[in-house]
Amino acid sequence: MKYSIFSLLKNTLSGHRNWAPAWRDPQPKKDYDVVIVGGGGHGLATAYYLAKVHGITNVAVLEKSWLGSGNVGRNTTIIRSNYMLPGNNPFYEWSMKLWEGLEQDFNFNAMVSQRGVLNLCHTDPQRDAFARRGNAMRIDGVDAELLDTEGVREMYPFLDFSNARFPIKGGILQRRGGTVRHDAVAWGYARGADARGVDVIQNCEVTAIKTEKGKVVGVQTNRGYIATKKLGLAAAGNSSEVAAMAGLKLPIESHVLQAFVSEGLKPYIDGVVTFGAGHFYVSQSDKGGLVFGGDIDGYNSYARRGNLPMVEHVIEAGVAMIPGLARVRVLRSWGGIMDMSMDGSPIIDKTPINGLYLNAGWCYGGFKATPASGWCFAHTIARNEPHKLNAAYRLDRLRTGHMIDEKGQGATPNLH
Amino acid sequence: MLITCPHCGTRPVEEFTFNGDASITRPTSGDMDQWHDYVYLRHNPKGRFEEYAHHSGGCRAWLVVTRDTATHEIFGAVTARDHAKKRSAK
């Protein structure tokens, strides 16, 4: 069914009792042309674009839990394309363009809200770096505005401008950045893929990857064996574990990132603001809660919960930026498992095993990349070669010295 | 998480800085493949894991902590020197 004002009116008149489920609950078939491991945002988007752009519909998405139970439902919902390096920015800008047309494209309300993303700077060198980044963005056709202190004050007068240690010198603003209702992204892609014939199979965990003579032949799951010649891995925090089933050791560590939401407040922060002297980012959800997060905890983890020292650290950074936050109560916190790569950038590539494709290493920037990641991964799987937008996200780039390290941290996954 | 440092006793997690996978060994040759694996590839298991941790807020010794990455249960910590000795004895 196409969702529209008419379908809404019709279902309102019948008391909302006749809405059809948004996707089927199919039994796994014996074989598929393509199998995607991971029913999160990236896996579902990949299946959607495989069907829509490449006409490949005999596809299964295998999700070990329920749809969107991983990072697509655990992030702080921010979208932006304010990167600097050549391999990154065209990719993220394509993602932004897909976000801009996404709701019409998949006929689902994902509440894409281009409310602006403002990064604050607190020193002169940081402002210089922002100017450089903004210029790099504009070369790639991305919008970027450098604000001075007064420009920031006009937008957010309640920030701590008189902070002696971290005075606000200005900021870089991407007005096209913003937030998206994250669960709806998973649901919209699942519904769109399902309508085109893709089997979205929940509670189906891959337990082994079967290869013969260097080629993928299928996967063993807790719901039986599924044959396929093309297998795409989009398992986010579990990437190392899944890839190990095929004998691959990845340049990835899994780390826990915590996020938080406050009690509901009246409209307070109408965009996304990030602190430049620590790691803190905040926006306000349409329900009124402030949604915020900071750094990863810093140790390998698959636990989906963090420890209190990082909670304290994040909230200290938040209060340093917005003193008024000290009076706001935190309602909930949770954790997600990040696939932290060695240079802070992702991998969308073929692997040394024929028919095995890898989408991993998103660090904590995976949500904003969802549409372009699915779009590029679908292209890579369908054509058996990367699109030029993901050509730099090679699995072997660390071996050849072509790392894409925005922060310049080197091979230290817990610092990216 | 509480870690029992061999020098300082049981201390809270915020005193430690983690440096990941302690199973990798520094190559002794100039072979680039070995160096690539050493610098970039990581054993990243869900479950029991040996990792380097620097007691940066305490005695500043490098330790190897054994921990479950799925539950955060800590099984023990030895100095990196003892860990290396034990490994080379194997």
Short mmCIF file of C-alpha atoms in Angstrom, two decimals:
data_model
loop_
_atom_site.label_atom_id
_atom_site.label_comp_id
_atom_site.label_asym_id
_atom_site.label_seq_id
_atom_site.Cartn_x
_atom_site.Cartn_y
_atom_site.Cartn_z
CA MET A 1 0.00 0.00 0.00
CA LYS A 2 1.20 3.49 -0.80
CA TYR A 3 1.08 5.78 2.22
CA SER A 4 -0.63 9.09 1.50
CA ILE A 5 -3.12 11.52 2.97
CA PHE A 6 -5.88 9.36 1.45
CA SER A 7 -4.64 6.11 3.04
CA LEU A 8 -4.38 7.98 6.33
CA LEU A 9 -7.94 9.33 6.08
CA LYS A 10 -9.32 5.95 5.04
CA ASN A 11 -7.65 4.19 7.96
CA THR A 12 -8.64 6.94 10.38
CA LEU A 13 -12.30 6.40 9.46
CA SER A 14 -11.96 2.68 10.20
CA GLY A 15 -10.31 3.36 13.56
CA HIS A 16 -6.77 2.40 12.41
CA ARG A 17 -7.68 -1.28 12.67
CA ASN A 18 -6.99 -2.17 9.03
CA TRP A 19 -3.39 -1.10 8.46
CA ALA A 20 -1.49 -3.91 6.73
CA PRO A 21 1.91 -4.91 8.12
CA ALA A 22 4.68 -2.85 6.48
CA TRP A 23 6.64 -5.95 5.46
CA ARG A 24 6.13 -9.73 5.29
CA ASP A 25 7.64 -12.26 7.71
CA PRO A 26 8.95 -14.79 5.17
CA GLN A 27 10.52 -18.19 5.76
CA PRO A 28 14.06 -18.38 4.36
CA LYS A 29 14.25 -19.96 0.91
CA LYS A 30 16.94 -22.52 -0.01
CA ASP A 31 18.92 -20.11 -2.12
CA TYR A 32 19.17 -16.46 -3.12
CA ASP A 33 21.13 -14.45 -5.68
CA VAL A 34 22.38 -12.18 -2.89
CA VAL A 35 22.34 -12.60 0.89
CA ILE A 36 23.00 -9.63 3.16
CA VAL A 37 24.10 -10.32 6.74
CA GLY A 38 22.73 -7.64 9.05
CA GLY A 39 19.25 -6.11 9.05
CA GLY A 40 20.32 -2.69 10.22
CA GLY A 41 20.22 0.53 8.24
CA HIS A 42 23.11 -0.33 5.93
CA GLY A 43 21.98 -3.90 5.21
CA LEU A 44 18.38 -2.89 4.52
CA ALA A 45 19.46 0.07 2.38
CA THR A 46 21.73 -2.26 0.40
CA ALA A 47 18.84 -4.63 -0.28
CA TYR A 48 16.57 -1.71 -1.21
CA TYR A 49 19.02 -0.30 -3.77
CA LEU A 50 19.88 -3.77 -5.12
CA ALA A 51 16.20 -4.18 -5.94
CA LYS A 52 15.43 -0.63 -6.99
CA VAL A 53 18.56 0.44 -8.88
CA HIS A 54 19.96 -2.89 -10.08
CA GLY A 55 16.80 -4.97 -10.46
CA ILE A 56 18.17 -7.77 -8.26
CA THR A 57 15.20 -8.88 -6.17
CA ASN A 58 16.02 -12.47 -5.23
CA VAL A 59 17.71 -11.13 -2.10
CA ALA A 60 17.56 -12.03 1.59
CA VAL A 61 18.50 -9.80 4.50
CA LEU A 62 19.35 -11.92 7.55
CA GLU A 63 18.98 -10.23 10.92
CA LYS A 64 19.88 -12.13 14.08
CA SER A 65 17.47 -10.11 16.22
CA TRP A 66 14.65 -7.73 15.27
CA LEU A 67 14.99 -5.10 12.58
CA GLY A 68 16.84 -2.04 13.67
CA SER A 69 17.87 -3.55 17.02
CA GLY A 70 21.45 -2.49 16.43
CA ASN A 71 23.06 0.86 15.78
CA VAL A 72 20.37 2.24 13.46
CA GLY A 73 18.14 2.41 16.54
CA ARG A 74 20.89 3.45 18.94
CA ASN A 75 22.52 6.50 17.39
CA THR A 76 21.97 10.21 18.03
CA THR A 77 20.23 10.62 14.62
CA ILE A 78 22.58 13.26 13.20
CA ILE A 79 23.16 13.64 9.46
CA ARG A 80 25.86 15.86 7.92
CA SER A 81 28.42 15.88 5.13
CA ASN A 82 31.09 18.11 6.64
CA TYR A 83 34.17 16.01 5.98
CA MET A 84 37.42 17.26 4.50
CA LEU A 85 39.37 14.50 2.77
CA PRO A 86 38.85 13.65 -0.91
CA GLY A 87 37.84 9.99 -0.39
CA ASN A 88 35.19 11.01 2.15
CA ASN A 89 33.34 14.13 1.16
CA PRO A 90 31.82 13.17 -2.22
CA PHE A 91 30.53 9.98 -0.58
CA TYR A 92 28.94 11.76 2.39
CA GLU A 93 27.52 14.49 0.16
CA TRP A 94 25.87 11.82 -1.98
CA SER A 95 24.43 10.44 1.24
CA MET A 96 23.07 13.90 2.09
CA LYS A 97 21.48 14.18 -1.35
CA LEU A 98 19.84 10.78 -0.88
CA TRP A 99 18.56 11.88 2.55
CA GLU A 100 17.04 14.95 0.92
CA GLY A 101 14.91 12.82 -1.41
CA LEU A 102 14.55 9.74 0.76
CA GLU A 103 11.01 10.10 2.06
CA GLN A 104 9.53 10.62 -1.39
CA ASP A 105 11.74 7.84 -2.73
CA PHE A 106 10.67 5.13 -0.29
CA ASN A 107 7.26 6.59 0.63
CA PHE A 108 7.84 6.62 4.37
CA ASN A 109 7.99 9.47 6.83
CA ALA A 110 11.54 9.43 8.17
CA MET A 111 11.21 12.95 9.60
CA VAL A 112 14.31 14.19 7.77
CA SER A 113 14.89 17.58 9.37
CA GLN A 114 17.62 19.81 7.95
CA ARG A 115 17.92 21.90 11.07
CA GLY A 116 21.63 22.69 10.70
CA VAL A 117 24.75 21.22 12.30
CA LEU A 118 27.02 23.70 14.08
CA ASN A 119 30.53 22.70 15.21
CA LEU A 120 31.99 25.14 17.74
CA CYS A 121 35.63 26.23 17.79
CA HIS A 122 37.44 27.50 20.87
CA THR A 123 40.90 28.50 19.67
CA ASP A 124 42.36 30.40 16.73
CA PRO A 125 44.08 27.32 15.23
CA GLN A 126 40.79 25.45 15.47
CA ARG A 127 39.05 28.24 13.59
CA ASP A 128 41.76 28.08 10.92
CA ALA A 129 41.19 24.33 10.64
CA PHE A 130 37.45 24.93 10.30
CA ALA A 131 38.05 27.48 7.54
CA ARG A 132 40.17 24.93 5.74
CA ARG A 133 37.55 22.22 6.17
CA GLY A 134 34.78 24.57 5.05
CA ASN A 135 36.74 25.45 1.93
CA ALA A 136 37.33 21.76 1.20
CA MET A 137 33.60 21.17 1.59
CA ARG A 138 32.70 24.02 -0.76
CA ILE A 139 35.12 22.70 -3.38
CA ASP A 140 33.05 19.51 -3.29
CA GLY A 141 29.81 21.50 -3.62
CA VAL A 142 28.79 21.16 0.04
CA ASP A 143 27.37 24.12 1.95
CA ALA A 144 29.55 25.48 4.74
CA GLU A 145 29.46 28.78 6.62
CA LEU A 146 32.10 30.04 9.02
CA LEU A 147 30.50 31.92 11.90
CA ASP A 148 32.20 34.31 14.31
CA THR A 149 31.35 34.52 18.01
CA GLU A 150 28.46 36.91 17.40
CA GLY A 151 27.08 34.67 14.68
CA VAL A 152 27.03 31.77 17.11
CA ARG A 153 25.56 33.90 19.90
CA GLU A 154 22.68 34.90 17.66
CA MET A 155 21.79 31.23 17.14
CA TYR A 156 22.46 29.85 20.61
CA PRO A 157 22.66 32.63 23.22
CA PHE A 158 22.67 30.14 26.11
CA LEU A 159 26.09 28.64 25.29
CA ASP A 160 28.92 29.47 27.70
CA PHE A 161 30.62 32.28 25.78
CA SER A 162 32.50 33.51 28.84
CA ASN A 163 34.11 30.16 29.65
CA ALA A 164 37.68 31.14 30.57
CA ARG A 165 39.20 27.91 29.38
CA PHE A 166 37.09 27.22 26.27
CA PRO A 167 35.86 30.59 24.93
CA ILE A 168 33.68 30.21 21.82
CA LYS A 169 35.57 31.74 18.91
CA GLY A 170 32.97 30.81 16.31
CA GLY A 171 31.84 27.75 14.47
CA ILE A 172 31.31 26.03 11.18
CA LEU A 173 27.71 25.62 10.16
CA GLN A 174 26.26 23.20 7.65
CA ARG A 175 22.64 24.27 7.30
CA ARG A 176 21.71 21.20 5.26
CA GLY A 177 22.81 18.92 8.09
CA GLY A 178 20.27 17.90 10.70
CA THR A 179 18.51 14.91 12.20
CA VAL A 180 16.39 11.98 11.00
CA ARG A 181 13.97 9.71 12.86
CA HIS A 182 16.43 6.80 12.96
CA ASP A 183 14.08 3.80 13.42
CA ALA A 184 11.97 5.02 10.51
CA VAL A 185 15.03 4.73 8.27
CA ALA A 186 15.24 1.00 8.98
CA TRP A 187 11.47 0.60 8.62
CA GLY A 188 11.26 2.60 5.40
CA TYR A 189 14.09 0.69 3.73
CA ALA A 190 12.70 -2.65 4.96
CA ARG A 191 9.25 -1.84 3.61
CA GLY A 192 10.64 -0.61 0.28
CA ALA A 193 12.87 -3.67 -0.14
CA ASP A 194 10.10 -6.06 0.88
CA ALA A 195 7.66 -4.50 -1.60
CA ARG A 196 10.18 -5.21 -4.37
CA GLY A 197 10.47 -8.89 -3.42
CA VAL A 198 13.37 -8.89 -0.96
CA ASP A 199 12.97 -11.35 1.95
CA VAL A 200 13.70 -9.57 5.21
CA ILE A 201 14.25 -12.43 7.67
CA GLN A 202 14.41 -11.61 11.37
CA ASN A 203 15.68 -13.84 14.19
CA CYS A 204 17.99 -15.53 11.72
CA GLU A 205 21.60 -15.62 12.91
CA VAL A 206 24.45 -16.63 10.61
CA THR A 207 26.61 -19.24 12.34
CA ALA A 208 29.02 -20.16 9.53
CA ILE A 209 30.07 -18.99 6.08
CA LYS A 210 30.68 -21.78 3.60
CA THR A 211 33.29 -21.33 0.87
CA GLU A 212 34.60 -23.70 -1.81
CA LYS A 213 37.82 -23.07 -3.74
CA GLY A 214 37.93 -19.44 -2.62
CA LYS A 215 34.29 -18.76 -3.52
CA VAL A 216 31.26 -18.18 -1.32
CA VAL A 217 28.64 -20.91 -1.65
CA GLY A 218 26.30 -20.22 1.25
CA VAL A 219 25.70 -19.53 4.91
CA GLN A 220 24.64 -21.74 7.79
CA THR A 221 22.04 -20.09 10.00
CA ASN A 222 20.00 -21.03 13.04
CA ARG A 223 17.11 -21.43 10.57
CA GLY A 224 18.92 -23.75 8.16
CA TYR A 225 21.41 -23.57 5.31
CA ILE A 226 20.99 -20.85 2.68
CA ALA A 227 22.91 -21.08 -0.60
CA THR A 228 24.15 -17.94 -2.33
CA LYS A 229 26.95 -16.91 -4.65
CA LYS A 230 27.06 -13.33 -3.38
CA LEU A 231 27.25 -12.57 0.32
CA GLY A 232 27.36 -9.02 1.66
CA LEU A 233 28.42 -8.43 5.26
CA ALA A 234 26.91 -5.36 6.94
CA ALA A 235 27.22 -6.46 10.55
CA ALA A 236 28.54 -3.20 12.08
CA GLY A 237 29.94 -3.93 15.57
CA ASN A 238 29.91 -7.66 14.90
CA SER A 239 31.88 -7.36 11.64
CA SER A 240 35.06 -8.97 13.04
CA GLU A 241 33.11 -11.94 14.38
CA VAL A 242 31.21 -12.48 11.11
CA ALA A 243 34.28 -11.97 8.89
CA ALA A 244 36.21 -14.46 11.05
CA MET A 245 33.68 -17.10 9.90
CA ALA A 246 35.21 -16.66 6.44
CA GLY A 247 38.75 -16.65 7.83
CA LEU A 248 39.27 -12.90 7.49
CA LYS A 249 41.00 -10.82 10.16
CA LEU A 250 39.89 -7.19 9.88
CA PRO A 251 41.55 -3.88 10.73
CA ILE A 252 38.71 -3.25 13.18
CA GLU A 253 38.09 -3.15 16.92
CA SER A 254 34.61 -3.16 18.46
CA HIS A 255 33.99 -0.44 21.03
CA VAL A 256 31.01 0.69 23.05
CA LEU A 257 29.59 4.18 22.51
CA GLN A 258 27.02 5.50 24.95
CA ALA A 259 24.19 7.88 24.15
CA PHE A 260 21.73 9.69 26.37
CA VAL A 261 18.35 11.35 26.34
CA SER A 262 17.08 13.84 28.90
CA GLU A 263 13.61 14.44 30.27
CA GLY A 264 11.32 16.26 27.84
CA LEU A 265 11.78 20.02 27.70
CA LYS A 266 10.08 22.85 25.86
CA PRO A 267 11.78 23.80 22.56
CA TYR A 268 15.34 24.75 23.51
CA ILE A 269 17.88 23.65 20.90
CA ASP A 270 16.55 23.83 17.36
CA GLY A 271 19.62 22.44 15.58
CA VAL A 272 22.58 20.19 16.28
CA VAL A 273 25.47 21.72 18.25
CA THR A 274 28.83 20.10 18.90
CA PHE A 275 31.48 21.11 21.42
CA GLY A 276 34.95 21.68 19.97
CA ALA A 277 37.01 21.41 23.16
CA GLY A 278 35.79 17.96 24.07
CA HIS A 279 33.56 15.47 22.41
CA PHE A 280 29.89 16.32 22.90
CA TYR A 281 26.99 16.67 20.48
CA VAL A 282 23.40 17.53 21.26
CA SER A 283 20.09 18.03 19.55
CA GLN A 284 16.49 18.03 20.75
CA SER A 285 14.05 15.37 19.64
CA ASP A 286 10.54 16.26 18.58
CA LYS A 287 9.31 14.77 21.87
CA GLY A 288 11.43 17.35 23.68
CA GLY A 289 14.22 15.20 25.07
CA LEU A 290 17.78 16.39 24.55
CA VAL A 291 19.63 13.64 22.68
CA PHE A 292 23.36 13.70 23.28
CA GLY A 293 26.55 11.69 23.26
CA GLY A 294 30.32 11.90 23.35
CA ASP A 295 33.31 9.61 23.08
CA ILE A 296 33.51 5.83 23.04
CA ASP A 297 34.48 4.25 26.36
CA GLY A 298 37.88 3.30 24.96
CA TYR A 299 38.13 -0.46 25.51
CA ASN A 300 37.01 -3.33 23.27
CA SER A 301 33.42 -4.25 24.04
CA TYR A 302 30.40 -6.09 22.69
CA ALA A 303 28.33 -5.37 25.78
CA ARG A 304 26.04 -2.55 24.53
CA ARG A 305 26.46 -0.80 27.84
CA GLY A 306 29.27 1.39 29.07
CA ASN A 307 30.71 2.49 32.36
CA LEU A 308 30.09 5.51 34.55
CA PRO A 309 33.41 7.36 34.02
CA MET A 310 32.41 8.08 30.40
CA VAL A 311 28.93 9.16 31.51
CA GLU A 312 30.57 11.71 33.80
CA HIS A 313 33.00 12.79 31.08
CA VAL A 314 30.26 13.36 28.49
CA ILE A 315 28.07 15.32 30.87
CA GLU A 316 31.03 17.45 32.03
CA ALA A 317 31.68 18.38 28.39
CA GLY A 318 27.99 19.17 27.93
CA VAL A 319 27.84 21.41 30.97
CA ALA A 320 31.04 23.18 29.89
CA MET A 321 29.26 24.04 26.64
CA ILE A 322 25.75 24.71 27.98
CA PRO A 323 25.82 25.49 31.73
CA GLY A 324 22.02 25.23 31.85
CA LEU A 325 22.30 21.50 31.19
CA ALA A 326 23.39 21.03 34.81
CA ARG A 327 19.74 21.34 35.82
CA VAL A 328 18.42 18.85 33.27
CA ARG A 329 17.84 15.27 34.34
CA VAL A 330 18.99 12.37 32.22
CA LEU A 331 16.14 10.01 31.44
CA ARG A 332 17.86 7.12 29.71
CA SER A 333 21.26 6.00 28.48
CA TRP A 334 22.23 3.09 26.29
CA GLY A 335 25.18 1.72 24.35
CA GLY A 336 25.89 0.54 20.84
CA ILE A 337 28.84 -1.37 19.45
CA MET A 338 30.97 0.55 16.98
CA ASP A 339 33.16 -1.07 14.34
CA MET A 340 36.16 1.21 14.88
CA SER A 341 38.59 1.06 11.97
CA MET A 342 42.31 1.78 11.95
CA ASP A 343 42.09 5.12 10.14
CA GLY A 344 38.60 6.17 11.23
CA SER A 345 37.10 5.59 7.78
CA PRO A 346 34.87 2.78 6.52
CA ILE A 347 35.38 -0.14 4.18
CA ILE A 348 32.98 -0.90 1.29
CA ASP A 349 34.79 -3.37 -0.91
CA LYS A 350 35.21 -6.83 -2.32
CA THR A 351 37.31 -9.25 -0.26
CA PRO A 352 39.97 -11.83 -1.21
CA ILE A 353 37.14 -14.40 -1.21
CA ASN A 354 35.12 -14.46 -4.42
CA GLY A 355 31.52 -13.40 -3.87
CA LEU A 356 32.18 -12.05 -0.37
CA TYR A 357 31.66 -8.31 0.06
CA LEU A 358 32.39 -6.22 3.12
CA ASN A 359 30.67 -3.11 4.49
CA ALA A 360 32.26 -2.24 7.85
CA GLY A 361 34.44 0.11 9.85
CA TRP A 362 31.89 2.90 10.28
CA CYS A 363 33.29 4.00 13.64
CA TYR A 364 30.57 6.17 15.09
CA GLY A 365 29.63 7.85 11.82
CA GLY A 366 27.53 5.13 10.30
CA PHE A 367 24.03 6.55 10.59
CA LYS A 368 24.50 9.59 8.36
CA ALA A 369 26.11 7.33 5.77
CA THR A 370 23.21 4.86 5.62
CA PRO A 371 21.73 5.80 2.21
CA ALA A 372 25.05 6.18 0.37
CA SER A 373 26.50 3.13 2.08
CA GLY A 374 23.59 0.98 0.90
CA TRP A 375 23.66 2.60 -2.52
CA CYS A 376 27.43 2.02 -3.01
CA PHE A 377 27.41 -1.45 -1.45
CA ALA A 378 24.55 -2.48 -3.76
CA HIS A 379 26.58 -1.22 -6.73
CA THR A 380 29.70 -3.06 -5.53
CA ILE A 381 27.76 -6.32 -5.13
CA ALA A 382 25.72 -6.03 -8.33
CA ARG A 383 28.62 -5.02 -10.60
CA ASN A 384 31.36 -6.83 -8.69
CA GLU A 385 33.33 -3.59 -8.58
CA PRO A 386 33.18 -0.48 -6.41
CA HIS A 387 31.43 2.70 -7.53
CA LYS A 388 33.76 5.68 -7.79
CA LEU A 389 32.13 7.13 -4.64
CA ASN A 390 33.35 4.19 -2.53
CA ALA A 391 36.50 3.46 -4.53
CA ALA A 392 38.67 4.89 -1.75
CA TYR A 393 37.06 2.69 0.93
CA ARG A 394 39.23 -0.27 0.04
CA LEU A 395 39.96 -3.13 2.40
CA ASP A 396 43.64 -3.09 1.41
CA ARG A 397 44.20 0.67 1.70
CA LEU A 398 46.22 0.37 4.91
CA ARG A 399 48.60 -2.03 3.17
CA THR A 400 49.14 0.37 0.27
CA GLY A 401 49.38 3.51 2.40
CA HIS A 402 46.11 5.08 1.20
CA MET A 403 44.51 5.58 4.59
CA ILE A 404 41.77 8.20 5.00
CA ASP A 405 42.46 9.60 8.45
CA GLU A 406 40.35 12.74 9.05
CA LYS A 407 41.65 13.18 12.58
CA GLY A 408 45.25 12.23 11.86
CA GLN A 409 45.34 9.82 14.80
CA GLY A 410 47.05 6.89 13.13
CA ALA A 411 46.30 3.24 13.77
CA THR A 412 44.54 3.80 17.10
CA PRO A 413 40.89 2.76 16.74
CA ASN A 414 39.90 3.95 20.22
CA LEU A 415 40.98 7.54 19.40
CA HIS A 416 39.08 8.00 16.10
CA MET B 1 34.97 -2.32 35.86
CA LEU B 2 37.56 -2.86 38.60
CA ILE B 3 41.03 -4.03 37.60
CA THR B 4 43.50 -5.53 40.07
CA CYS B 5 46.87 -4.04 39.17
CA PRO B 6 49.79 -6.25 40.28
CA HIS B 7 51.44 -3.17 41.85
CA CYS B 8 48.54 -1.04 43.09
CA GLY B 9 45.75 -3.46 43.93
CA THR B 10 42.14 -3.12 42.82
CA ARG B 11 41.58 0.16 41.01
CA PRO B 12 38.70 1.68 38.96
CA VAL B 13 38.66 1.56 35.16
CA GLU B 14 39.17 5.31 34.68
CA GLU B 15 42.77 4.96 35.90
CA PHE B 16 43.61 2.78 32.88
CA THR B 17 44.23 3.59 29.22
CA PHE B 18 43.55 0.71 26.88
CA ASN B 19 45.62 -0.23 23.87
CA GLY B 20 43.79 -3.28 22.57
CA ASP B 21 44.77 -6.74 21.35
CA ALA B 22 47.76 -8.19 23.24
CA SER B 23 48.02 -11.23 20.97
CA ILE B 24 49.94 -9.42 18.24
CA THR B 25 53.72 -9.68 18.25
CA ARG B 26 56.18 -7.22 16.79
CA PRO B 27 57.87 -8.67 13.68
CA THR B 28 61.61 -9.22 13.85
CA SER B 29 62.08 -9.18 10.08
CA GLY B 30 61.49 -6.42 7.54
CA ASP B 31 58.69 -8.34 5.83
CA MET B 32 56.00 -5.79 4.91
CA ASP B 33 53.12 -8.26 5.14
CA GLN B 34 54.07 -9.12 8.71
CA TRP B 35 54.34 -5.43 9.55
CA HIS B 36 50.96 -4.70 7.99
CA ASP B 37 49.35 -7.44 10.06
CA TYR B 38 51.09 -6.22 13.22
CA VAL B 39 50.15 -2.55 12.78
CA TYR B 40 46.63 -2.88 11.37
CA LEU B 41 44.96 -6.25 11.94
CA ARG B 42 43.34 -7.01 15.27
CA HIS B 43 41.99 -10.04 17.02
CA ASN B 44 38.58 -8.68 18.07
CA PRO B 45 36.64 -11.47 19.79
CA LYS B 46 33.30 -11.39 21.54
CA GLY B 47 34.23 -13.08 24.82
CA ARG B 48 37.54 -13.70 26.56
CA PHE B 49 40.17 -11.20 25.42
CA GLU B 50 43.73 -10.28 26.42
CA GLU B 51 44.43 -6.57 26.02
CA TYR B 52 47.14 -4.07 26.79
CA ALA B 53 46.25 -1.52 29.46
CA HIS B 54 48.45 1.29 30.74
CA HIS B 55 47.92 2.14 34.39
CA SER B 56 48.18 5.79 33.42
CA GLY B 57 46.44 7.02 36.57
CA GLY B 58 48.51 4.82 38.90
CA CYS B 59 51.89 3.13 38.72
CA ARG B 60 52.14 3.78 34.95
CA ALA B 61 53.07 0.17 34.25
CA TRP B 62 51.91 -1.55 31.08
CA LEU B 63 49.65 -4.47 31.93
CA VAL B 64 47.87 -7.22 30.09
CA VAL B 65 44.29 -7.51 31.33
CA THR B 66 42.16 -10.57 30.62
CA ARG B 67 38.53 -9.55 30.26
CA ASP B 68 35.29 -10.76 28.73
CA THR B 69 34.24 -8.23 26.06
CA ALA B 70 30.63 -9.42 26.14
CA THR B 71 30.10 -9.08 29.90
CA HIS B 72 33.01 -6.82 31.02
CA GLU B 73 33.97 -9.47 33.60
CA ILE B 74 37.67 -9.16 34.48
CA PHE B 75 39.64 -12.35 35.03
CA GLY B 76 42.97 -10.83 36.01
CA ALA B 77 45.90 -8.61 35.11
CA VAL B 78 49.63 -9.25 34.84
CA THR B 79 52.46 -6.92 33.88
CA ALA B 80 53.18 -6.80 30.15
CA ARG B 81 56.71 -8.02 30.97
CA ASP B 82 55.39 -11.15 32.69
CA HIS B 83 52.95 -11.70 29.84
CA ALA B 84 55.76 -11.47 27.26
CA LYS B 85 57.97 -13.82 29.28
CA LYS B 86 55.16 -16.34 29.56
CA ARG B 87 54.47 -16.08 25.83
CA SER B 88 58.10 -16.52 24.79
CA ALA B 89 58.39 -19.54 27.13
CA LYS B 90 55.59 -21.28 25.19
#
